[in-house]
Amino acid sequence: MSRTDRLAERAGDAGRRTYDWLDSRFDLDTGRTFLGKAFPAEDSFLLGEVALFCFLVLVLTGMFLGMFFEPSTSDVEYEGSVAAFQGEEVPEAFASVLHITYDIPFGMFIRRMHHWAAHLFVASIGLHMLRVFFTGAYRNPREPNWVVGTGLAGLAMGAAYTGYALPFDEFAATATGIGYNLATSVPVVGGVVGKVVFGGEFPSSATIPRLYFLHVLVIPAAIAVLLAIHMAILVRQKHTEAPRDDDVRGPSPPHDARETAAASDGGTEAAVAREDDSVVVGLPAFPNQAAVSAVVFFLTLATLATLGGFFPVHNIAEYGPNDPAGTPELIMPDWFLMWVYGFLKLLPSWMSFTIPVVGVHVSTEFVGGVLLPTLVFGAVAVWPFVDYHERQVHFTADPLDRPWQTAVGVAAIQFIMIASIAGMNNLLARALNVGTGVVNPILTVALLVVPAASGLLTYRLLRDDDASGESSDATADDAADSSEVGGR
């Protein structure tokens, strides 16, 4: 035996001893079942992975930014590269973001990547939920995971809001002030909410440190916990799968068929029936799905790097530091919060009222900025219990075969889109060369009428198509029966 062979044998023995030592303490053999867990080969199922990888990028880029950011509103003399503020007293948070952007190597690029990762995180969660909704993948037994996903969507928006408030420039301070007004508008507990979230009356010296604490610790920790719960439920339950066109031939699945792909390597050749939902036909978690996930990760990273390299983000130098006496000409939130801003712009002031006897005041800000968004998220969260199925469903559905569910989804999308357009009513009015007083009534009517009309139209079209399909099938069956009788 050569020296190389002896070294290889010793290395193999050392590896086996190491594995046996770890296995005796962590029971590694139980993980082999998970390595064979099936993942259907559906491209749209990867949207959840995009969201997960965006969160990872957010954490990593956020750690870099956090090393240089100063969460303070105390005035300091600026001595950085931006000539417009040289020697001026500016808030320390504002100065630190200028320092990151223009003085730290790769600081601007990392800040841009963080910005675009936040947007793609929200967008991928939204698209993932739309896929789950329209294919009915939220049905029994997956209602808990839908509720967890709804919570993740809300936390993602909250993380983004607390993030763009941190530079404490004129734009961020104005937007944060709107959030403070919404928080304090909550009847009875509004004052407490304002103190907890914003550190007291806005702006105060505690506002930026409080929002920074929420942005870098509380909300990310909550997102991480919900992601862990989401993944744990996904691993515990088997994945949904698109309906099969025919029986699938492949290796015979092991005893615990719900946890292992029918298409995994090894085993006896067998057929999985087209309607058999006890077995998932797909790629095993390792190595096939792991390789797909690696590709998705690098594509996500490349997309964010491209966006960060070529597309600028919020230019705080243009807005300048917070000026309590001034207000930027154009103020609006990010696209994923625009629908909330639309509610605020469309609701008339006469909707403010005081509840008799108890004397509790309910303001328009509370109705449009807190109550209606809460009702929207609540409706999304309880949807699986509205479209409830007693029998467990493991195959996804064709949206065209679900008339009323698809109609509700179409109406909901129209509702959010029109509310978002209302949030940009000033831009719309400018484009039409009219005042906002002209476009607001039209948008209000559209918000009430268009979603209902589009939902009813969708339902009618899909129901008629379904009825004609059933009629065609019945005619074909009758023709086949007549031909069979004639043949006899």
PDB file of N, CA and C in Angstrom, residues 72-169:
ATOM      1  N   SER A  72     -28.581  59.415  16.459  1.00  0.00           N
ATOM      2  CA  SER A  72     -28.692  60.570  17.348  1.00  0.00           C
ATOM      3  C   SER A  72     -29.135  61.786  16.533  1.00  0.00           C
ATOM      4  N   THR A  73     -29.936  62.633  17.169  1.00  0.00           N
ATOM      5  CA  THR A  73     -30.368  63.879  16.525  1.00  0.00           C
ATOM      6  C   THR A  73     -29.574  65.079  17.030  1.00  0.00           C
ATOM      7  N   SER A  74     -28.553  64.845  17.848  1.00  0.00           N
ATOM      8  CA  SER A  74     -27.717  65.942  18.348  1.00  0.00           C
ATOM      9  C   SER A  74     -26.960  66.583  17.189  1.00  0.00           C
ATOM     10  N   ASP A  75     -26.822  67.887  17.219  1.00  0.00           N
ATOM     11  CA  ASP A  75     -26.143  68.603  16.145  1.00  0.00           C
ATOM     12  C   ASP A  75     -24.632  68.451  16.270  1.00  0.00           C
ATOM     13  N   VAL A  76     -23.983  68.200  15.146  1.00  0.00           N
ATOM     14  CA  VAL A  76     -22.521  68.128  15.079  1.00  0.00           C
ATOM     15  C   VAL A  76     -22.076  68.929  13.866  1.00  0.00           C
ATOM     16  N   GLU A  77     -20.823  69.336  13.859  1.00  0.00           N
ATOM     17  CA  GLU A  77     -20.283  70.063  12.716  1.00  0.00           C
ATOM     18  C   GLU A  77     -19.876  69.067  11.640  1.00  0.00           C
ATOM     19  N   TYR A  78     -20.414  69.244  10.454  1.00  0.00           N
ATOM     20  CA  TYR A  78     -20.126  68.306   9.363  1.00  0.00           C
ATOM     21  C   TYR A  78     -18.774  68.620   8.747  1.00  0.00           C
ATOM     22  N   GLU A  79     -17.947  67.563   8.569  1.00  0.00           N
ATOM     23  CA  GLU A  79     -16.610  67.728   8.013  1.00  0.00           C
ATOM     24  C   GLU A  79     -16.346  66.720   6.910  1.00  0.00           C
ATOM     25  N   GLY A  80     -17.385  66.291   6.214  1.00  0.00           N
ATOM     26  CA  GLY A  80     -17.238  65.263   5.191  1.00  0.00           C
ATOM     27  C   GLY A  80     -17.004  65.830   3.809  1.00  0.00           C
ATOM     28  N   SER A  81     -17.341  65.006   2.794  1.00  0.00           N
ATOM     29  CA  SER A  81     -17.026  65.321   1.401  1.00  0.00           C
ATOM     30  C   SER A  81     -18.064  66.184   0.707  1.00  0.00           C
ATOM     31  N   VAL A  82     -19.251  66.325   1.271  1.00  0.00           N
ATOM     32  CA  VAL A  82     -20.309  67.094   0.610  1.00  0.00           C
ATOM     33  C   VAL A  82     -20.099  68.575   0.911  1.00  0.00           C
ATOM     34  N   ALA A  83     -19.707  69.328  -0.102  1.00  0.00           N
ATOM     35  CA  ALA A  83     -19.331  70.732   0.094  1.00  0.00           C
ATOM     36  C   ALA A  83     -20.487  71.582   0.597  1.00  0.00           C
ATOM     37  N   ALA A  84     -21.715  71.225   0.229  1.00  0.00           N
ATOM     38  CA  ALA A  84     -22.875  72.048   0.602  1.00  0.00           C
ATOM     39  C   ALA A  84     -23.072  72.138   2.104  1.00  0.00           C
ATOM     40  N   PHE A  85     -22.572  71.153   2.863  1.00  0.00           N
ATOM     41  CA  PHE A  85     -22.800  71.140   4.317  1.00  0.00           C
ATOM     42  C   PHE A  85     -21.506  71.318   5.101  1.00  0.00           C
ATOM     43  N   GLN A  86     -20.406  71.636   4.430  1.00  0.00           N
ATOM     44  CA  GLN A  86     -19.130  71.795   5.120  1.00  0.00           C
ATOM     45  C   GLN A  86     -19.222  72.883   6.189  1.00  0.00           C
ATOM     46  N   GLY A  87     -18.854  72.509   7.425  1.00  0.00           N
ATOM     47  CA  GLY A  87     -18.830  73.457   8.523  1.00  0.00           C
ATOM     48  C   GLY A  87     -20.178  73.762   9.131  1.00  0.00           C
ATOM     49  N   GLU A  88     -21.258  73.170   8.604  1.00  0.00           N
ATOM     50  CA  GLU A  88     -22.597  73.416   9.147  1.00  0.00           C
ATOM     51  C   GLU A  88     -22.916  72.454  10.292  1.00  0.00           C
ATOM     52  N   GLU A  89     -23.800  72.902  11.171  1.00  0.00           N
ATOM     53  CA  GLU A  89     -24.313  72.046  12.240  1.00  0.00           C
ATOM     54  C   GLU A  89     -25.484  71.231  11.688  1.00  0.00           C
ATOM     55  N   VAL A  90     -25.333  69.922  11.681  1.00  0.00           N
ATOM     56  CA  VAL A  90     -26.383  69.027  11.172  1.00  0.00           C
ATOM     57  C   VAL A  90     -26.616  67.920  12.181  1.00  0.00           C
ATOM     58  N   PRO A  91     -27.792  67.264  12.154  1.00  0.00           N
ATOM     59  CA  PRO A  91     -28.026  66.138  13.056  1.00  0.00           C
ATOM     60  C   PRO A  91     -26.995  65.028  12.833  1.00  0.00           C
ATOM     61  N   GLU A  92     -26.585  64.398  13.898  1.00  0.00           N
ATOM     62  CA  GLU A  92     -25.531  63.386  13.809  1.00  0.00           C
ATOM     63  C   GLU A  92     -25.949  62.207  12.937  1.00  0.00           C
ATOM     64  N   ALA A  93     -27.239  61.827  12.977  1.00  0.00           N
ATOM     65  CA  ALA A  93     -27.723  60.739  12.129  1.00  0.00           C
ATOM     66  C   ALA A  93     -27.570  61.117  10.663  1.00  0.00           C
ATOM     67  N   PHE A  94     -27.924  62.339  10.322  1.00  0.00           N
ATOM     68  CA  PHE A  94     -27.797  62.824   8.943  1.00  0.00           C
ATOM     69  C   PHE A  94     -26.337  62.833   8.514  1.00  0.00           C
ATOM     70  N   ALA A  95     -25.455  63.314   9.371  1.00  0.00           N
ATOM     71  CA  ALA A  95     -24.029  63.378   9.043  1.00  0.00           C
ATOM     72  C   ALA A  95     -23.448  61.976   8.850  1.00  0.00           C
ATOM     73  N   SER A  96     -23.880  61.021   9.663  1.00  0.00           N
ATOM     74  CA  SER A  96     -23.335  59.668   9.550  1.00  0.00           C
ATOM     75  C   SER A  96     -23.760  58.993   8.248  1.00  0.00           C
ATOM     76  N   VAL A  97     -24.986  59.271   7.769  1.00  0.00           N
ATOM     77  CA  VAL A  97     -25.429  58.693   6.503  1.00  0.00           C
ATOM     78  C   VAL A  97     -24.677  59.338   5.340  1.00  0.00           C
ATOM     79  N   LEU A  98     -24.419  60.636   5.420  1.00  0.00           N
ATOM     80  CA  LEU A  98     -23.568  61.277   4.412  1.00  0.00           C
ATOM     81  C   LEU A  98     -22.176  60.653   4.415  1.00  0.00           C
ATOM     82  N   HIS A  99     -21.661  60.375   5.593  1.00  0.00           N
ATOM     83  CA  HIS A  99     -20.332  59.767   5.720  1.00  0.00           C
ATOM     84  C   HIS A  99     -20.311  58.377   5.089  1.00  0.00           C
ATOM     85  N   ILE A 100     -21.363  57.579   5.353  1.00  0.00           N
ATOM     86  CA  ILE A 100     -21.452  56.245   4.755  1.00  0.00           C
ATOM     87  C   ILE A 100     -21.519  56.338   3.236  1.00  0.00           C
ATOM     88  N   THR A 101     -22.313  57.287   2.751  1.00  0.00           N
ATOM     89  CA  THR A 101     -22.578  57.366   1.320  1.00  0.00           C
ATOM     90  C   THR A 101     -21.391  57.874   0.521  1.00  0.00           C
ATOM     91  N   TYR A 102     -20.683  58.869   1.047  1.00  0.00           N
ATOM     92  CA  TYR A 102     -19.671  59.544   0.237  1.00  0.00           C
ATOM     93  C   TYR A 102     -18.234  59.351   0.711  1.00  0.00           C
ATOM     94  N   ASP A 103     -18.033  58.815   1.919  1.00  0.00           N
ATOM     95  CA  ASP A 103     -16.666  58.712   2.445  1.00  0.00           C
ATOM     96  C   ASP A 103     -16.211  57.284   2.735  1.00  0.00           C
ATOM     97  N   ILE A 104     -17.138  56.387   3.051  1.00  0.00           N
ATOM     98  CA  ILE A 104     -16.777  55.000   3.345  1.00  0.00           C
ATOM     99  C   ILE A 104     -16.629  54.225   2.037  1.00  0.00           C
ATOM    100  N   PRO A 105     -15.544  53.501   1.828  1.00  0.00           N
ATOM    101  CA  PRO A 105     -15.403  52.691   0.607  1.00  0.00           C
ATOM    102  C   PRO A 105     -16.564  51.701   0.461  1.00  0.00           C
ATOM    103  N   PHE A 106     -17.174  51.689  -0.692  1.00  0.00           N
ATOM    104  CA  PHE A 106     -18.318  50.843  -1.015  1.00  0.00           C
ATOM    105  C   PHE A 106     -19.558  51.183  -0.180  1.00  0.00           C
ATOM    106  N   GLY A 107     -19.501  52.279   0.563  1.00  0.00           N
ATOM    107  CA  GLY A 107     -20.635  52.638   1.412  1.00  0.00           C
ATOM    108  C   GLY A 107     -21.889  52.924   0.617  1.00  0.00           C
ATOM    109  N   MET A 108     -21.764  53.686  -0.474  1.00  0.00           N
ATOM    110  CA  MET A 108     -22.928  53.992  -1.304  1.00  0.00           C
ATOM    111  C   MET A 108     -23.507  52.718  -1.912  1.00  0.00           C
ATOM    112  N   PHE A 109     -22.642  51.821  -2.380  1.00  0.00           N
ATOM    113  CA  PHE A 109     -23.099  50.575  -2.989  1.00  0.00           C
ATOM    114  C   PHE A 109     -23.833  49.700  -1.977  1.00  0.00           C
ATOM    115  N   ILE A 110     -23.278  49.566  -0.778  1.00  0.00           N
ATOM    116  CA  ILE A 110     -23.914  48.743   0.259  1.00  0.00           C
ATOM    117  C   ILE A 110     -25.245  49.354   0.678  1.00  0.00           C
ATOM    118  N   ARG A 111     -25.284  50.675   0.776  1.00  0.00           N
ATOM    119  CA  ARG A 111     -26.547  51.342   1.147  1.00  0.00           C
ATOM    120  C   ARG A 111     -27.604  51.121   0.071  1.00  0.00           C
ATOM    121  N   ARG A 112     -27.207  51.195  -1.196  1.00  0.00           N
ATOM    122  CA  ARG A 112     -28.151  50.943  -2.281  1.00  0.00           C
ATOM    123  C   ARG A 112     -28.633  49.489  -2.270  1.00  0.00           C
ATOM    124  N   MET A 113     -27.716  48.559  -2.060  1.00  0.00           N
ATOM    125  CA  MET A 113     -28.121  47.153  -1.996  1.00  0.00           C
ATOM    126  C   MET A 113     -29.114  46.921  -0.864  1.00  0.00           C
ATOM    127  N   HIS A 114     -28.872  47.552   0.269  1.00  0.00           N
ATOM    128  CA  HIS A 114     -29.787  47.423   1.422  1.00  0.00           C
ATOM    129  C   HIS A 114     -31.168  47.964   1.059  1.00  0.00           C
ATOM    130  N   HIS A 115     -31.175  49.088   0.376  1.00  0.00           N
ATOM    131  CA  HIS A 115     -32.449  49.701  -0.040  1.00  0.00           C
ATOM    132  C   HIS A 115     -33.215  48.776  -0.978  1.00  0.00           C
ATOM    133  N   TRP A 116     -32.549  48.298  -2.028  1.00  0.00           N
ATOM    134  CA  TRP A 116     -33.246  47.470  -3.009  1.00  0.00           C
ATOM    135  C   TRP A 116     -33.601  46.098  -2.447  1.00  0.00           C
ATOM    136  N   ALA A 117     -32.805  45.585  -1.518  1.00  0.00           N
ATOM    137  CA  ALA A 117     -33.153  44.320  -0.876  1.00  0.00           C
ATOM    138  C   ALA A 117     -34.439  44.457  -0.073  1.00  0.00           C
ATOM    139  N   ALA A 118     -34.623  45.617   0.566  1.00  0.00           N
ATOM    140  CA  ALA A 118     -35.858  45.849   1.316  1.00  0.00           C
ATOM    141  C   ALA A 118     -37.062  45.861   0.380  1.00  0.00           C
ATOM    142  N   HIS A 119     -36.924  46.513  -0.763  1.00  0.00           N
ATOM    143  CA  HIS A 119     -38.032  46.573  -1.720  1.00  0.00           C
ATOM    144  C   HIS A 119     -38.320  45.196  -2.312  1.00  0.00           C
ATOM    145  N   LEU A 120     -37.271  44.465  -2.682  1.00  0.00           N
ATOM    146  CA  LEU A 120     -37.477  43.133  -3.252  1.00  0.00           C
ATOM    147  C   LEU A 120     -38.006  42.164  -2.203  1.00  0.00           C
ATOM    148  N   PHE A 121     -37.644  42.359  -0.954  1.00  0.00           N
ATOM    149  CA  PHE A 121     -38.160  41.530   0.142  1.00  0.00           C
ATOM    150  C   PHE A 121     -39.674  41.664   0.233  1.00  0.00           C
ATOM    151  N   VAL A 122     -40.158  42.889   0.244  1.00  0.00           N
ATOM    152  CA  VAL A 122     -41.604  43.123   0.311  1.00  0.00           C
ATOM    153  C   VAL A 122     -42.286  42.604  -0.956  1.00  0.00           C
ATOM    154  N   ALA A 123     -41.692  42.888  -2.124  1.00  0.00           N
ATOM    155  CA  ALA A 123     -42.303  42.475  -3.389  1.00  0.00           C
ATOM    156  C   ALA A 123     -42.382  40.956  -3.508  1.00  0.00           C
ATOM    157  N   SER A 124     -41.322  40.246  -3.129  1.00  0.00           N
ATOM    158  CA  SER A 124     -41.331  38.783  -3.241  1.00  0.00           C
ATOM    159  C   SER A 124     -42.321  38.159  -2.273  1.00  0.00           C
ATOM    160  N   ILE A 125     -42.465  38.734  -1.084  1.00  0.00           N
ATOM    161  CA  ILE A 125     -43.486  38.236  -0.151  1.00  0.00           C
ATOM    162  C   ILE A 125     -44.875  38.438  -0.749  1.00  0.00           C
ATOM    163  N   GLY A 126     -45.106  39.625  -1.311  1.00  0.00           N
ATOM    164  CA  GLY A 126     -46.411  39.898  -1.914  1.00  0.00           C
ATOM    165  C   GLY A 126     -46.719  38.966  -3.070  1.00  0.00           C
ATOM    166  N   LEU A 127     -45.770  38.759  -3.970  1.00  0.00           N
ATOM    167  CA  LEU A 127     -45.984  37.858  -5.105  1.00  0.00           C
ATOM    168  C   LEU A 127     -46.154  36.415  -4.635  1.00  0.00           C
ATOM    169  N   HIS A 128     -45.399  36.030  -3.625  1.00  0.00           N
ATOM    170  CA  HIS A 128     -45.524  34.683  -3.069  1.00  0.00           C
ATOM    171  C   HIS A 128     -46.931  34.467  -2.508  1.00  0.00           C
ATOM    172  N   MET A 129     -47.444  35.460  -1.797  1.00  0.00           N
ATOM    173  CA  MET A 129     -48.788  35.337  -1.231  1.00  0.00           C
ATOM    174  C   MET A 129     -49.853  35.328  -2.319  1.00  0.00           C
ATOM    175  N   LEU A 130     -49.632  36.080  -3.398  1.00  0.00           N
ATOM    176  CA  LEU A 130     -50.583  36.050  -4.509  1.00  0.00           C
ATOM    177  C   LEU A 130     -50.612  34.671  -5.163  1.00  0.00           C
ATOM    178  N   ARG A 131     -49.437  34.065  -5.334  1.00  0.00           N
ATOM    179  CA  ARG A 131     -49.406  32.714  -5.898  1.00  0.00           C
ATOM    180  C   ARG A 131     -50.156  31.735  -5.004  1.00  0.00           C
ATOM    181  N   VAL A 132     -49.900  31.815  -3.702  1.00  0.00           N
ATOM    182  CA  VAL A 132     -50.574  30.916  -2.752  1.00  0.00           C
ATOM    183  C   VAL A 132     -52.076  31.150  -2.786  1.00  0.00           C
ATOM    184  N   PHE A 133     -52.468  32.419  -2.867  1.00  0.00           N
ATOM    185  CA  PHE A 133     -53.899  32.727  -2.865  1.00  0.00           C
ATOM    186  C   PHE A 133     -54.592  32.167  -4.096  1.00  0.00           C
ATOM    187  N   PHE A 134     -54.095  32.504  -5.267  1.00  0.00           N
ATOM    188  CA  PHE A 134     -54.802  32.134  -6.491  1.00  0.00           C
ATOM    189  C   PHE A 134     -54.750  30.636  -6.786  1.00  0.00           C
ATOM    190  N   THR A 135     -53.748  29.934  -6.275  1.00  0.00           N
ATOM    191  CA  THR A 135     -53.693  28.476  -6.466  1.00  0.00           C
ATOM    192  C   THR A 135     -54.328  27.712  -5.316  1.00  0.00           C
ATOM    193  N   GLY A 136     -54.834  28.435  -4.308  1.00  0.00           N
ATOM    194  CA  GLY A 136     -55.495  27.769  -3.196  1.00  0.00           C
ATOM    195  C   GLY A 136     -54.560  26.988  -2.302  1.00  0.00           C
ATOM    196  N   ALA A 137     -53.273  27.336  -2.283  1.00  0.00           N
ATOM    197  CA  ALA A 137     -52.304  26.592  -1.470  1.00  0.00           C
ATOM    198  C   ALA A 137     -52.414  26.910   0.015  1.00  0.00           C
ATOM    199  N   TYR A 138     -53.329  27.789   0.408  1.00  0.00           N
ATOM    200  CA  TYR A 138     -53.552  28.126   1.814  1.00  0.00           C
ATOM    201  C   TYR A 138     -54.549  27.180   2.479  1.00  0.00           C
ATOM    202  N   ARG A 139     -55.158  26.289   1.719  1.00  0.00           N
ATOM    203  CA  ARG A 139     -56.243  25.457   2.253  1.00  0.00           C
ATOM    204  C   ARG A 139     -55.731  24.420   3.248  1.00  0.00           C
ATOM    205  N   ASN A 140     -56.661  23.850   3.994  1.00  0.00           N
ATOM    206  CA  ASN A 140     -56.369  22.837   5.001  1.00  0.00           C
ATOM    207  C   ASN A 140     -55.359  21.822   4.464  1.00  0.00           C
ATOM    208  N   PRO A 141     -54.221  21.622   5.173  1.00  0.00           N
ATOM    209  CA  PRO A 141     -53.885  22.009   6.552  1.00  0.00           C
ATOM    210  C   PRO A 141     -52.917  23.183   6.660  1.00  0.00           C
ATOM    211  N   ARG A 142     -52.872  24.075   5.696  1.00  0.00           N
ATOM    212  CA  ARG A 142     -51.834  25.096   5.624  1.00  0.00           C
ATOM    213  C   ARG A 142     -52.316  26.481   6.049  1.00  0.00           C
ATOM    214  N   GLU A 143     -53.454  26.549   6.724  1.00  0.00           N
ATOM    215  CA  GLU A 143     -53.941  27.846   7.193  1.00  0.00           C
ATOM    216  C   GLU A 143     -52.951  28.540   8.137  1.00  0.00           C
ATOM    217  N   PRO A 144     -52.303  27.816   9.087  1.00  0.00           N
ATOM    218  CA  PRO A 144     -51.365  28.506   9.987  1.00  0.00           C
ATOM    219  C   PRO A 144     -50.221  29.189   9.246  1.00  0.00           C
ATOM    220  N   ASN A 145     -49.712  28.553   8.196  1.00  0.00           N
ATOM    221  CA  ASN A 145     -48.598  29.161   7.476  1.00  0.00           C
ATOM    222  C   ASN A 145     -49.025  30.415   6.722  1.00  0.00           C
ATOM    223  N   TRP A 146     -50.284  30.449   6.272  1.00  0.00           N
ATOM    224  CA  TRP A 146     -50.801  31.666   5.629  1.00  0.00           C
ATOM    225  C   TRP A 146     -50.847  32.811   6.634  1.00  0.00           C
ATOM    226  N   VAL A 147     -51.287  32.522   7.849  1.00  0.00           N
ATOM    227  CA  VAL A 147     -51.353  33.551   8.887  1.00  0.00           C
ATOM    228  C   VAL A 147     -49.945  34.049   9.215  1.00  0.00           C
ATOM    229  N   VAL A 148     -48.984  33.126   9.311  1.00  0.00           N
ATOM    230  CA  VAL A 148     -47.591  33.516   9.561  1.00  0.00           C
ATOM    231  C   VAL A 148     -47.071  34.394   8.423  1.00  0.00           C
ATOM    232  N   GLY A 149     -47.382  34.030   7.176  1.00  0.00           N
ATOM    233  CA  GLY A 149     -46.950  34.838   6.033  1.00  0.00           C
ATOM    234  C   GLY A 149     -47.537  36.233   6.046  1.00  0.00           C
ATOM    235  N   THR A 150     -48.791  36.349   6.483  1.00  0.00           N
ATOM    236  CA  THR A 150     -49.413  37.674   6.599  1.00  0.00           C
ATOM    237  C   THR A 150     -48.672  38.528   7.620  1.00  0.00           C
ATOM    238  N   GLY A 151     -48.293  37.909   8.742  1.00  0.00           N
ATOM    239  CA  GLY A 151     -47.500  38.627   9.743  1.00  0.00           C
ATOM    240  C   GLY A 151     -46.152  39.068   9.201  1.00  0.00           C
ATOM    241  N   LEU A 152     -45.521  38.208   8.394  1.00  0.00           N
ATOM    242  CA  LEU A 152     -44.238  38.570   7.788  1.00  0.00           C
ATOM    243  C   LEU A 152     -44.380  39.769   6.855  1.00  0.00           C
ATOM    244  N   ALA A 153     -45.469  39.805   6.079  1.00  0.00           N
ATOM    245  CA  ALA A 153     -45.697  40.936   5.179  1.00  0.00           C
ATOM    246  C   ALA A 153     -45.818  42.246   5.963  1.00  0.00           C
ATOM    247  N   GLY A 154     -46.565  42.220   7.054  1.00  0.00           N
ATOM    248  CA  GLY A 154     -46.711  43.419   7.878  1.00  0.00           C
ATOM    249  C   GLY A 154     -45.401  43.851   8.517  1.00  0.00           C
ATOM    250  N   LEU A 155     -44.624  42.891   9.014  1.00  0.00           N
ATOM    251  CA  LEU A 155     -43.339  43.223   9.632  1.00  0.00           C
ATOM    252  C   LEU A 155     -42.352  43.763   8.608  1.00  0.00           C
ATOM    253  N   ALA A 156     -42.386  43.216   7.382  1.00  0.00           N
ATOM    254  CA  ALA A 156     -41.492  43.714   6.336  1.00  0.00           C
ATOM    255  C   ALA A 156     -41.770  45.183   6.042  1.00  0.00           C
ATOM    256  N   MET A 157     -43.052  45.556   5.987  1.00  0.00           N
ATOM    257  CA  MET A 157     -43.402  46.951   5.760  1.00  0.00           C
ATOM    258  C   MET A 157     -42.982  47.822   6.948  1.00  0.00           C
ATOM    259  N   GLY A 158     -43.153  47.301   8.147  1.00  0.00           N
ATOM    260  CA  GLY A 158     -42.738  48.048   9.332  1.00  0.00           C
ATOM    261  C   GLY A 158     -41.237  48.262   9.377  1.00  0.00           C
ATOM    262  N   ALA A 159     -40.469  47.249   8.989  1.00  0.00           N
ATOM    263  CA  ALA A 159     -39.012  47.385   8.959  1.00  0.00           C
ATOM    264  C   ALA A 159     -38.591  48.435   7.950  1.00  0.00           C
ATOM    265  N   ALA A 160     -39.243  48.450   6.786  1.00  0.00           N
ATOM    266  CA  ALA A 160     -38.907  49.431   5.761  1.00  0.00           C
ATOM    267  C   ALA A 160     -39.234  50.848   6.240  1.00  0.00           C
ATOM    268  N   TYR A 161     -40.381  51.011   6.907  1.00  0.00           N
ATOM    269  CA  TYR A 161     -40.771  52.341   7.383  1.00  0.00           C
ATOM    270  C   TYR A 161     -39.774  52.872   8.409  1.00  0.00           C
ATOM    271  N   THR A 162     -39.431  52.055   9.391  1.00  0.00           N
ATOM    272  CA  THR A 162     -38.481  52.512  10.418  1.00  0.00           C
ATOM    273  C   THR A 162     -37.106  52.763   9.818  1.00  0.00           C
ATOM    274  N   GLY A 163     -36.798  52.079   8.704  1.00  0.00           N
ATOM    275  CA  GLY A 163     -35.493  52.269   8.078  1.00  0.00           C
ATOM    276  C   GLY A 163     -35.354  53.604   7.374  1.00  0.00           C
ATOM    277  N   TYR A 164     -36.354  53.972   6.571  1.00  0.00           N
ATOM    278  CA  TYR A 164     -36.161  55.231   5.833  1.00  0.00           C
ATOM    279  C   TYR A 164     -36.398  56.457   6.709  1.00  0.00           C
ATOM    280  N   ALA A 165     -36.758  56.252   7.965  1.00  0.00           N
ATOM    281  CA  ALA A 165     -36.853  57.382   8.885  1.00  0.00           C
ATOM    282  C   ALA A 165     -35.496  57.725   9.504  1.00  0.00           C
ATOM    283  N   LEU A 166     -34.533  56.790   9.446  1.00  0.00           N
ATOM    284  CA  LEU A 166     -33.289  56.952  10.197  1.00  0.00           C
ATOM    285  C   LEU A 166     -32.371  58.077   9.731  1.00  0.00           C
ATOM    286  N   PRO A 167     -32.243  58.384   8.422  1.00  0.00           N
ATOM    287  CA  PRO A 167     -31.299  59.455   8.033  1.00  0.00           C
ATOM    288  C   PRO A 167     -31.637  60.821   8.607  1.00  0.00           C
ATOM    289  N   PHE A 168     -32.876  61.028   9.007  1.00  0.00           N
ATOM    290  CA  PHE A 168     -33.341  62.276   9.621  1.00  0.00           C
ATOM    291  C   PHE A 168     -33.083  63.479   8.714  1.00  0.00           C
ATOM    292  N   ASP A 169     -33.243  63.248   7.417  1.00  0.00           N
ATOM    293  CA  ASP A 169     -33.233  64.366   6.496  1.00  0.00           C
ATOM    294  C   ASP A 169     -34.634  64.968   6.445  1.00  0.00           C
TER     295      ASP A 169
END
